[in-house]
PDB file of C-alpha atoms in Angstrom:
ATOM      1  CA  MET A   1      54.780  39.661  35.450  1.00 34.00           C
ATOM      2  CA  THR A   2      51.629  40.774  37.024  1.00 32.00           C
ATOM      3  CA  HIS A   3      48.651  41.768  34.991  1.00 35.00           C
ATOM      4  CA  THR A   4      45.117  42.709  35.963  1.00 35.00           C
ATOM      5  CA  GLY A   5      42.840  42.970  33.105  1.00 38.00           C
ATOM      6  CA  SER A   6      39.201  43.077  32.199  1.00 38.00           C
ATOM      7  CA  GLY A   7      39.172  39.802  30.435  1.00 37.00           C
ATOM      8  CA  SER A   8      38.138  41.732  27.314  1.00 36.00           C
ATOM      9  CA  THR A   9      37.671  40.058  23.933  1.00 33.00           C
ATOM     10  CA  TYR A  10      39.060  42.916  21.901  1.00 32.00           C
ATOM     11  CA  ASP A  11      41.774  41.111  20.105  1.00 34.00           C
ATOM     12  CA  PRO A  12      44.192  43.109  17.936  1.00 32.00           C
ATOM     13  CA  GLU A  13      45.501  39.955  16.249  1.00 32.00           C
ATOM     14  CA  THR A  14      42.231  39.105  14.671  1.00 34.00           C
ATOM     15  CA  GLY A  15      42.624  41.690  11.955  1.00 34.00           C
ATOM     16  CA  ALA A  16      39.442  42.805  10.140  1.00 35.00           C
ATOM     17  CA  VAL A  17      36.225  43.422  11.958  1.00 34.00           C
ATOM     18  CA  PRO A  18      33.613  40.800  11.293  1.00 37.00           C
ATOM     19  CA  ARG A  19      31.222  41.794   8.516  1.00 37.00           C
ATOM     20  CA  ARG A  20      27.753  42.825   9.561  1.00 38.00           C
ATOM     21  CA  SER A  21      26.083  40.708   6.969  1.00 37.00           C
ATOM     22  CA  GLY A  22      26.826  37.531   8.968  1.00 40.00           C
ATOM     23  CA  THR A  23      24.586  34.470   8.890  1.00 39.00           C
ATOM     24  CA  ASN A  24      20.840  34.342   8.776  1.00 42.00           C
ATOM     25  CA  SER A  25      20.600  33.781  12.503  1.00 44.00           C
ATOM     26  CA  SER A  26      22.856  36.771  13.351  1.00 44.00           C
ATOM     27  CA  ALA A  27      20.944  39.041  10.874  1.00 44.00           C
ATOM     28  CA  ALA A  28      17.729  37.993  12.566  1.00 40.00           C
ATOM     29  CA  ARG A  29      19.233  38.844  15.986  1.00 47.00           C
ATOM     30  CA  GLU A  30      20.101  42.283  14.712  1.00 49.00           C
ATOM     31  CA  ARG A  31      16.563  42.874  13.420  1.00 44.00           C
ATOM     32  CA  ARG A  32      14.876  41.685  16.628  1.00 48.00           C
ATOM     33  CA  ALA A  33      11.817  43.710  17.725  1.00 45.00           C
ATOM     34  CA  PRO A  34      12.237  45.946  20.718  1.00 50.00           C
ATOM     35  CA  PRO A  35      11.584  44.337  24.129  1.00 50.00           C
ATOM     36  CA  ARG A  36       8.581  44.843  26.204  1.00 52.00           C
ATOM     37  CA  ARG A  37       8.675  48.157  28.076  1.00 60.00           C
ATOM     38  CA  ASP A  38       9.057  46.507  31.412  1.00 70.00           C
ATOM     39  CA  THR A  39      12.169  44.512  30.188  1.00 87.00           C
ATOM     40  CA  ARG A  40      15.367  46.191  31.171  1.00 95.00           C
ATOM     41  CA  VAL A  41      18.221  46.301  28.657  1.00 97.00           C
ATOM     42  CA  ALA A  42      21.940  45.924  29.183  1.00 97.00           C
ATOM     43  CA  LEU A  43      24.571  46.722  26.553  1.00 98.00           C
ATOM     44  CA  VAL A  44      27.672  44.658  27.276  1.00 97.00           C
ATOM     45  CA  THR A  45      30.875  45.216  25.334  1.00 96.00           C
ATOM     46  CA  GLY A  46      33.732  42.806  25.296  1.00 92.00           C
ATOM     47  CA  ALA A  47      30.898  40.082  25.409  1.00 93.00           C
ATOM     48  CA  SER A  48      32.726  37.477  23.265  1.00 89.00           C
ATOM     49  CA  SER A  49      34.445  35.801  26.250  1.00 86.00           C
ATOM     50  CA  GLY A  50      35.792  36.346  29.768  1.00 89.00           C
ATOM     51  CA  ILE A  51      34.192  38.960  32.032  1.00 90.00           C
ATOM     52  CA  GLY A  52      31.936  40.301  29.278  1.00 91.00           C
ATOM     53  CA  ALA A  53      30.506  36.862  28.405  1.00 92.00           C
ATOM     54  CA  ALA A  54      30.030  35.793  32.029  1.00 93.00           C
ATOM     55  CA  THR A  55      28.332  39.183  32.680  1.00 95.00           C
ATOM     56  CA  ALA A  56      25.947  38.723  29.788  1.00 95.00           C
ATOM     57  CA  ARG A  57      24.955  35.293  31.014  1.00 94.00           C
ATOM     58  CA  ARG A  58      24.310  36.598  34.517  1.00 96.00           C
ATOM     59  CA  PHE A  59      22.110  39.386  33.283  1.00 97.00           C
ATOM     60  CA  ALA A  60      20.319  37.008  31.011  1.00 96.00           C
ATOM     61  CA  ALA A  61      19.704  34.706  33.916  1.00 95.00           C
ATOM     62  CA  GLY A  62      18.161  37.785  35.738  1.00 95.00           C
ATOM     63  CA  GLY A  63      15.711  38.331  32.924  1.00 95.00           C
ATOM     64  CA  TRP A  64      17.291  41.271  31.204  1.00 97.00           C
ATOM     65  CA  GLN A  65      17.318  41.841  27.456  1.00 96.00           C
ATOM     66  CA  LEU A  66      20.878  41.899  26.168  1.00 97.00           C
ATOM     67  CA  VAL A  67      22.742  43.744  23.502  1.00 97.00           C
ATOM     68  CA  LEU A  68      26.147  42.071  23.050  1.00 97.00           C
ATOM     69  CA  SER A  69      29.111  43.685  21.315  1.00 96.00           C
ATOM     70  CA  GLY A  70      32.696  42.589  20.489  1.00 93.00           C
ATOM     71  CA  ARG A  71      34.857  42.005  17.493  1.00 90.00           C
ATOM     72  CA  ASP A  72      34.268  38.264  17.180  1.00 91.00           C
ATOM     73  CA  ARG A  73      30.845  37.549  15.754  1.00 93.00           C
ATOM     74  CA  ARG A  74      31.016  33.789  16.147  1.00 94.00           C
ATOM     75  CA  ALA A  75      31.993  34.110  19.861  1.00 93.00           C
ATOM     76  CA  LEU A  76      29.220  36.662  20.376  1.00 95.00           C
ATOM     77  CA  GLU A  77      26.788  34.167  18.958  1.00 95.00           C
ATOM     78  CA  GLU A  78      28.025  31.523  21.305  1.00 94.00           C
ATOM     79  CA  THR A  79      27.493  33.951  24.302  1.00 94.00           C
ATOM     80  CA  ALA A  80      24.022  34.731  23.033  1.00 94.00           C
ATOM     81  CA  ALA A  81      23.011  31.139  22.627  1.00 93.00           C
ATOM     82  CA  GLY A  82      19.822  30.302  24.444  1.00 90.00           C
ATOM     83  CA  THR A  83      18.921  33.903  24.943  1.00 91.00           C
ATOM     84  CA  SER A  84      17.122  36.647  23.068  1.00 91.00           C
ATOM     85  CA  ALA A  85      20.212  38.767  22.895  1.00 95.00           C
ATOM     86  CA  VAL A  86      20.847  41.230  20.087  1.00 96.00           C
ATOM     87  CA  VAL A  87      24.251  40.672  18.582  1.00 96.00           C
ATOM     88  CA  LEU A  88      26.091  43.755  17.258  1.00 97.00           C
ATOM     89  CA  PRO A  89      29.769  43.174  16.351  1.00 95.00           C
ATOM     90  CA  ALA A  90      31.675  46.453  16.533  1.00 94.00           C
ATOM     91  CA  ASP A  91      35.186  47.959  16.526  1.00 93.00           C
ATOM     92  CA  LEU A  92      35.061  50.483  19.309  1.00 93.00           C
ATOM     93  CA  ALA A  93      38.543  51.649  18.350  1.00 92.00           C
ATOM     94  CA  ALA A  94      37.363  52.887  14.967  1.00 93.00           C
ATOM     95  CA  PRO A  95      36.538  56.642  14.847  1.00 91.00           C
ATOM     96  CA  ASP A  96      32.853  56.122  14.571  1.00 95.00           C
ATOM     97  CA  GLY A  97      32.532  52.759  16.221  1.00 95.00           C
ATOM     98  CA  PRO A  98      31.092  53.938  19.570  1.00 96.00           C
ATOM     99  CA  ARG A  99      28.489  56.155  17.881  1.00 97.00           C
ATOM    100  CA  GLN A 100      27.397  53.444  15.554  1.00 97.00           C
ATOM    101  CA  LEU A 101      27.152  50.950  18.315  1.00 97.00           C
ATOM    102  CA  ALA A 102      25.065  53.137  20.589  1.00 97.00           C
ATOM    103  CA  GLU A 103      22.718  54.098  17.765  1.00 97.00           C
ATOM    104  CA  SER A 104      22.249  50.541  16.620  1.00 97.00           C
ATOM    105  CA  ALA A 105      21.643  49.331  20.249  1.00 97.00           C
ATOM    106  CA  LEU A 106      18.985  51.897  20.758  1.00 96.00           C
ATOM    107  CA  ARG A 107      17.387  51.364  17.399  1.00 96.00           C
ATOM    108  CA  ALA A 108      17.254  47.554  18.219  1.00 95.00           C
ATOM    109  CA  THR A 109      15.937  47.761  21.770  1.00 95.00           C
ATOM    110  CA  GLY A 110      14.555  51.367  22.295  1.00 94.00           C
ATOM    111  CA  ARG A 111      16.300  51.745  25.592  1.00 96.00           C
ATOM    112  CA  ILE A 112      19.573  51.025  27.574  1.00 97.00           C
ATOM    113  CA  ASP A 113      19.216  50.642  31.276  1.00 98.00           C
ATOM    114  CA  ALA A 114      22.773  49.540  31.909  1.00 98.00           C
ATOM    115  CA  LEU A 115      26.064  49.853  29.977  1.00 98.00           C
ATOM    116  CA  VAL A 116      28.770  47.455  30.937  1.00 97.00           C
ATOM    117  CA  ALA A 117      31.878  48.805  29.312  1.00 96.00           C
ATOM    118  CA  GLY A 118      34.246  45.822  29.451  1.00 89.00           C
ATOM    119  CA  ALA A 119      36.247  46.011  26.256  1.00 88.00           C
ATOM    120  CA  GLY A 120      39.986  46.388  26.792  1.00 85.00           C
ATOM    121  CA  ILE A 121      43.500  45.089  25.811  1.00 86.00           C
ATOM    122  CA  GLY A 122      46.829  44.806  27.567  1.00 86.00           C
ATOM    123  CA  TRP A 123      50.526  45.028  26.876  1.00 89.00           C
ATOM    124  CA  ALA A 124      53.251  43.821  29.122  1.00 87.00           C
ATOM    125  CA  GLY A 125      56.893  44.727  29.185  1.00 90.00           C
ATOM    126  CA  PRO A 126      59.269  47.632  30.005  1.00 93.00           C
ATOM    127  CA  PHE A 127      57.886  50.935  28.951  1.00 96.00           C
ATOM    128  CA  VAL A 128      61.051  52.019  27.133  1.00 97.00           C
ATOM    129  CA  THR A 129      60.493  48.983  24.753  1.00 96.00           C
ATOM    130  CA  MET A 130      56.878  49.598  24.154  1.00 95.00           C
ATOM    131  CA  PRO A 131      56.152  50.553  20.529  1.00 96.00           C
ATOM    132  CA  ARG A 132      54.376  53.771  19.847  1.00 97.00           C
ATOM    133  CA  THR A 133      51.618  51.915  18.056  1.00 96.00           C
ATOM    134  CA  ALA A 134      51.052  49.755  21.133  1.00 95.00           C
ATOM    135  CA  ILE A 135      50.895  52.809  23.392  1.00 97.00           C
ATOM    136  CA  ASP A 136      48.276  54.375  21.195  1.00 96.00           C
ATOM    137  CA  GLN A 137      46.260  51.148  20.921  1.00 94.00           C
ATOM    138  CA  VAL A 138      46.029  50.438  24.653  1.00 95.00           C
ATOM    139  CA  LEU A 139      45.114  54.107  25.419  1.00 96.00           C
ATOM    140  CA  ASN A 140      42.523  54.148  22.533  1.00 95.00           C
ATOM    141  CA  VAL A 141      40.834  50.867  23.434  1.00 93.00           C
ATOM    142  CA  ASP A 142      40.995  50.951  27.181  1.00 94.00           C
ATOM    143  CA  LEU A 143      40.279  54.614  27.766  1.00 96.00           C
ATOM    144  CA  THR A 144      39.335  56.710  24.805  1.00 97.00           C
ATOM    145  CA  ALA A 145      36.873  54.301  23.168  1.00 96.00           C
ATOM    146  CA  THR A 146      35.241  53.806  26.588  1.00 96.00           C
ATOM    147  CA  LEU A 147      34.670  57.560  27.134  1.00 97.00           C
ATOM    148  CA  HIS A 148      33.241  57.935  23.590  1.00 97.00           C
ATOM    149  CA  LEU A 149      30.799  55.102  24.048  1.00 98.00           C
ATOM    150  CA  VAL A 150      29.640  56.445  27.395  1.00 98.00           C
ATOM    151  CA  ARG A 151      29.170  59.732  25.887  1.00 98.00           C
ATOM    152  CA  GLU A 152      26.921  58.226  23.161  1.00 98.00           C
ATOM    153  CA  VAL A 153      24.837  56.232  25.553  1.00 97.00           C
ATOM    154  CA  LEU A 154      24.295  58.726  28.311  1.00 97.00           C
ATOM    155  CA  PRO A 155      21.938  61.146  26.668  1.00 97.00           C
ATOM    156  CA  ALA A 156      19.208  58.450  26.341  1.00 97.00           C
ATOM    157  CA  MET A 157      19.724  57.395  30.005  1.00 98.00           C
ATOM    158  CA  VAL A 158      19.604  61.010  31.282  1.00 98.00           C
ATOM    159  CA  ALA A 159      16.459  61.656  29.162  1.00 97.00           C
ATOM    160  CA  ALA A 160      14.857  58.540  30.713  1.00 96.00           C
ATOM    161  CA  GLY A 161      15.902  59.535  34.171  1.00 97.00           C
ATOM    162  CA  ARG A 162      17.348  56.090  34.964  1.00 97.00           C
ATOM    163  CA  GLY A 163      20.301  53.900  34.167  1.00 98.00           C
ATOM    164  CA  ARG A 164      23.778  52.738  35.280  1.00 98.00           C
ATOM    165  CA  VAL A 165      27.165  52.871  33.560  1.00 98.00           C
ATOM    166  CA  VAL A 166      29.431  50.124  34.738  1.00 98.00           C
ATOM    167  CA  LEU A 167      33.151  50.708  33.899  1.00 98.00           C
ATOM    168  CA  VAL A 168      35.591  47.724  34.239  1.00 95.00           C
ATOM    169  CA  GLY A 169      38.782  49.052  35.794  1.00 92.00           C
ATOM    170  CA  SER A 170      41.705  47.137  37.250  1.00 91.00           C
ATOM    171  CA  VAL A 171      43.831  47.138  40.351  1.00 84.00           C
ATOM    172  CA  ALA A 172      46.670  48.185  38.008  1.00 83.00           C
ATOM    173  CA  GLY A 173      44.842  51.519  37.867  1.00 84.00           C
ATOM    174  CA  CYS A 174      44.978  51.812  41.733  1.00 82.00           C
ATOM    175  CA  VAL A 175      48.517  50.784  42.456  1.00 82.00           C
ATOM    176  CA  GLY A 176      50.447  51.134  39.193  1.00 81.00           C
ATOM    177  CA  VAL A 177      52.022  47.827  38.067  1.00 82.00           C
ATOM    178  CA  ARG A 178      55.563  47.651  36.754  1.00 82.00           C
ATOM    179  CA  ASN A 179      55.926  46.609  33.128  1.00 87.00           C
ATOM    180  CA  GLU A 180      52.431  47.709  32.540  1.00 89.00           C
ATOM    181  CA  ALA A 181      52.776  51.499  32.729  1.00 94.00           C
ATOM    182  CA  VAL A 182      50.410  52.360  29.959  1.00 95.00           C
ATOM    183  CA  TYR A 183      47.739  49.874  30.878  1.00 93.00           C
ATOM    184  CA  SER A 184      47.939  51.216  34.500  1.00 93.00           C
ATOM    185  CA  ALA A 185      47.664  54.820  33.199  1.00 96.00           C
ATOM    186  CA  ALA A 186      44.621  53.835  31.045  1.00 96.00           C
ATOM    187  CA  LYS A 187      42.801  52.200  33.963  1.00 95.00           C
ATOM    188  CA  SER A 188      43.652  54.902  36.253  1.00 95.00           C
ATOM    189  CA  GLY A 189      42.050  57.296  33.882  1.00 97.00           C
ATOM    190  CA  VAL A 190      38.978  55.110  33.741  1.00 97.00           C
ATOM    191  CA  ALA A 191      38.788  55.307  37.562  1.00 95.00           C
ATOM    192  CA  ALA A 192      39.111  59.153  37.608  1.00 96.00           C
ATOM    193  CA  PHE A 193      36.509  59.418  34.816  1.00 98.00           C
ATOM    194  CA  ALA A 194      34.068  57.236  36.908  1.00 97.00           C
ATOM    195  CA  GLU A 195      34.378  59.507  39.861  1.00 97.00           C
ATOM    196  CA  ALA A 196      34.063  62.825  37.958  1.00 98.00           C
ATOM    197  CA  LEU A 197      31.132  61.426  35.872  1.00 98.00           C
ATOM    198  CA  ARG A 198      29.435  60.272  39.056  1.00 97.00           C
ATOM    199  CA  GLN A 199      29.520  63.813  40.406  1.00 97.00           C
ATOM    200  CA  GLU A 200      28.216  65.283  37.261  1.00 97.00           C
ATOM    201  CA  LEU A 201      25.307  62.884  37.047  1.00 98.00           C
ATOM    202  CA  ARG A 202      24.030  63.513  40.582  1.00 96.00           C
ATOM    203  CA  GLY A 203      20.233  64.003  40.595  1.00 96.00           C
ATOM    204  CA  THR A 204      19.775  62.655  37.012  1.00 98.00           C
ATOM    205  CA  GLY A 205      18.745  59.131  38.064  1.00 97.00           C
ATOM    206  CA  VAL A 206      21.818  57.713  36.321  1.00 98.00           C
ATOM    207  CA  GLY A 207      24.528  56.033  38.418  1.00 98.00           C
ATOM    208  CA  VAL A 208      28.118  55.107  37.638  1.00 98.00           C
ATOM    209  CA  THR A 209      29.816  51.959  38.960  1.00 98.00           C
ATOM    210  CA  LEU A 210      33.564  51.203  38.903  1.00 97.00           C
ATOM    211  CA  VAL A 211      34.366  47.550  39.165  1.00 95.00           C
ATOM    212  CA  THR A 212      37.916  46.939  40.133  1.00 93.00           C
ATOM    213  CA  PRO A 213      39.049  43.305  39.691  1.00 90.00           C
ATOM    214  CA  GLY A 214      42.514  41.805  40.280  1.00 79.00           C
ATOM    215  CA  PRO A 215      43.794  39.194  37.865  1.00 68.00           C
ATOM    216  CA  VAL A 216      40.993  37.201  36.230  1.00 61.00           C
ATOM    217  CA  ASP A 217      41.292  33.673  34.781  1.00 59.00           C
ATOM    218  CA  THR A 218      40.457  34.521  31.163  1.00 54.00           C
ATOM    219  CA  ALA A 219      42.215  34.407  27.746  1.00 55.00           C
ATOM    220  CA  PHE A 220      43.304  38.003  28.302  1.00 58.00           C
ATOM    221  CA  PHE A 221      46.874  37.118  29.227  1.00 54.00           C
ATOM    222  CA  ASP A 222      47.250  34.781  26.168  1.00 57.00           C
ATOM    223  CA  ARG A 223      46.057  37.555  23.892  1.00 65.00           C
ATOM    224  CA  ARG A 224      48.635  40.046  25.100  1.00 60.00           C
ATOM    225  CA  GLY A 225      51.421  37.382  24.684  1.00 62.00           C
ATOM    226  CA  THR A 226      52.555  37.243  28.327  1.00 70.00           C
ATOM    227  CA  PRO A 227      50.979  34.768  30.694  1.00 63.00           C
ATOM    228  CA  TYR A 228      50.165  35.507  34.329  1.00 58.00           C
ATOM    229  CA  GLN A 229      53.050  33.991  36.249  1.00 59.00           C
ATOM    230  CA  ARG A 230      52.445  35.098  39.834  1.00 62.00           C
ATOM    231  CA  SER A 231      51.475  32.659  42.549  1.00 57.00           C
ATOM    232  CA  ARG A 232      49.696  35.480  44.436  1.00 63.00           C
ATOM    233  CA  PRO A 233      47.198  36.911  44.066  1.00 65.00           C
ATOM    234  CA  ARG A 234      45.490  33.972  42.439  1.00 73.00           C
ATOM    235  CA  PRO A 235      43.259  34.866  39.470  1.00 70.00           C
ATOM    236  CA  THR A 236      39.550  35.007  40.236  1.00 77.00           C
ATOM    237  CA  SER A 237      36.884  33.602  37.953  1.00 85.00           C
ATOM    238  CA  PRO A 238      35.105  35.687  35.383  1.00 88.00           C
ATOM    239  CA  GLY A 239      31.856  34.476  36.965  1.00 91.00           C
ATOM    240  CA  ARG A 240      32.754  36.066  40.273  1.00 92.00           C
ATOM    241  CA  VAL A 241      33.360  39.381  38.671  1.00 93.00           C
ATOM    242  CA  ALA A 242      30.094  39.004  36.623  1.00 93.00           C
ATOM    243  CA  GLY A 243      28.326  38.340  39.959  1.00 94.00           C
ATOM    244  CA  ALA A 244      29.796  41.562  41.339  1.00 94.00           C
ATOM    245  CA  VAL A 245      28.678  43.522  38.347  1.00 96.00           C
ATOM    246  CA  TRP A 246      25.171  42.074  38.707  1.00 97.00           C
ATOM    247  CA  ASP A 247      24.996  43.032  42.388  1.00 96.00           C
ATOM    248  CA  ALA A 248      26.360  46.507  41.702  1.00 96.00           C
ATOM    249  CA  VAL A 249      23.646  47.187  39.093  1.00 97.00           C
ATOM    250  CA  ARG A 250      20.919  45.577  41.293  1.00 96.00           C
ATOM    251  CA  LEU A 251      21.959  47.363  44.467  1.00 96.00           C
ATOM    252  CA  GLY A 252      23.152  50.679  42.906  1.00 96.00           C
ATOM    253  CA  GLN A 253      26.731  50.294  44.232  1.00 96.00           C
ATOM    254  CA  ASP A 254      29.430  52.807  43.126  1.00 96.00           C
ATOM    255  CA  ASP A 255      32.610  50.959  43.810  1.00 94.00           C
ATOM    256  CA  VAL A 256      33.175  47.250  43.747  1.00 94.00           C
ATOM    257  CA  TYR A 257      36.477  45.411  44.355  1.00 93.00           C
ATOM    258  CA  VAL A 258      36.924  41.775  43.308  1.00 90.00           C
ATOM    259  CA  PRO A 259      38.157  40.281  45.671  1.00 77.00           C
ATOM    260  CA  GLY A 260      37.322  42.698  48.402  1.00 69.00           C
ATOM    261  CA  TRP A 261      40.802  42.838  49.909  1.00 58.00           C
ATOM    262  CA  LEU A 262      41.906  44.967  46.951  1.00 64.00           C
ATOM    263  CA  THR A 263      40.652  47.964  48.846  1.00 71.00           C
ATOM    264  CA  LEU A 264      43.711  47.636  51.117  1.00 64.00           C
ATOM    265  CA  PRO A 265      46.459  49.042  48.778  1.00 66.00           C
ATOM    266  CA  GLY A 266      44.614  52.312  48.395  1.00 63.00           C
ATOM    267  CA  ARG A 267      44.084  52.601  52.076  1.00 63.00           C
ATOM    268  CA  VAL A 268      47.812  51.934  52.804  1.00 58.00           C
ATOM    269  CA  ARG A 269      48.829  54.401  50.175  1.00 60.00           C
ATOM    270  CA  GLY A 270      46.759  57.116  51.722  1.00 64.00           C
ATOM    271  CA  ILE A 271      47.863  56.497  55.373  1.00 67.00           C
ATOM    272  CA  ALA A 272      51.541  55.534  54.862  1.00 63.00           C
ATOM    273  CA  PRO A 273      52.886  56.293  51.427  1.00 64.00           C
ATOM    274  CA  SER A 274      56.440  55.202  52.208  1.00 61.00           C
ATOM    275  CA  LEU A 275      55.246  51.851  53.496  1.00 57.00           C
ATOM    276  CA  TYR A 276      53.011  51.511  50.487  1.00 54.00           C
ATOM    277  CA  ARG A 277      56.021  51.999  48.002  1.00 61.00           C
ATOM    278  CA  ARG A 278      58.147  49.544  49.915  1.00 63.00           C
ATOM    279  CA  LEU A 279      55.444  46.931  49.592  1.00 56.00           C
ATOM    280  CA  LEU A 280      54.892  47.875  46.037  1.00 59.00           C
ATOM    281  CA  HIS A 281      58.587  47.442  45.265  1.00 61.00           C
ATOM    282  CA  ARG A 282      58.582  44.035  46.808  1.00 62.00           C
ATOM    283  CA  PHE A 283      55.275  42.648  45.520  1.00 56.00           C
ATOM    284  CA  GLY A 284      54.191  44.930  42.764  1.00 55.00           C
TER     285      GLY A 284
END
């Protein structure tokens, strides 16, 4: 089965959310003084591993102050090692999770210049066999929680007249992947949200980037319980996606595909819908 995910670290099998008390080192991270005014701040969700962790390291190498969030405190601490990152474990699927994370991040750093919303989960199998709870969970984590977090972060960006929201989509949201109907629907919603929000924010100084990766070589597939079994397309590295995120923020790019040839399915669909579906039936 094909799956194209964000490489998120949101893991429904971990159970309870890590306690905020944590160790002395993690508590110190959460109390860290705000950065200098000329230091840009990136809030990265899904930062425990995969794309999120790789993105965090790329921004740290670029001199940014980081706020890292995910459900696994220990893994977040590993991502933050060697940096001045603020670690804020959070459950974005909880009703008040996005608001609490946004408030804690702004309280810790005083600003957010880039939000990289990378948290997400997957589920693979025929739609008719998908449990109701799994449907709700995928939609909540991949779409609803993302929208709520963006809503909580945006006012500070708009007030500052600067910033960029980076949404991690998927090629599944462009083409619709069989046996991943709900995941495809959620990522398609993220793509439509990115376009609509981009239009609303014109003239505010705040940009919106949609990063659309193909399959990525992360633990994402193991967490969903179904490995990636296709020979093509080959999974790309999380570091390559992180580099694309970095370039998008640095250059103000609105749409990024990793790898670049993923723009082709959408073009074929627009020009020759019948051909597109024949190809999708064969390869999708």
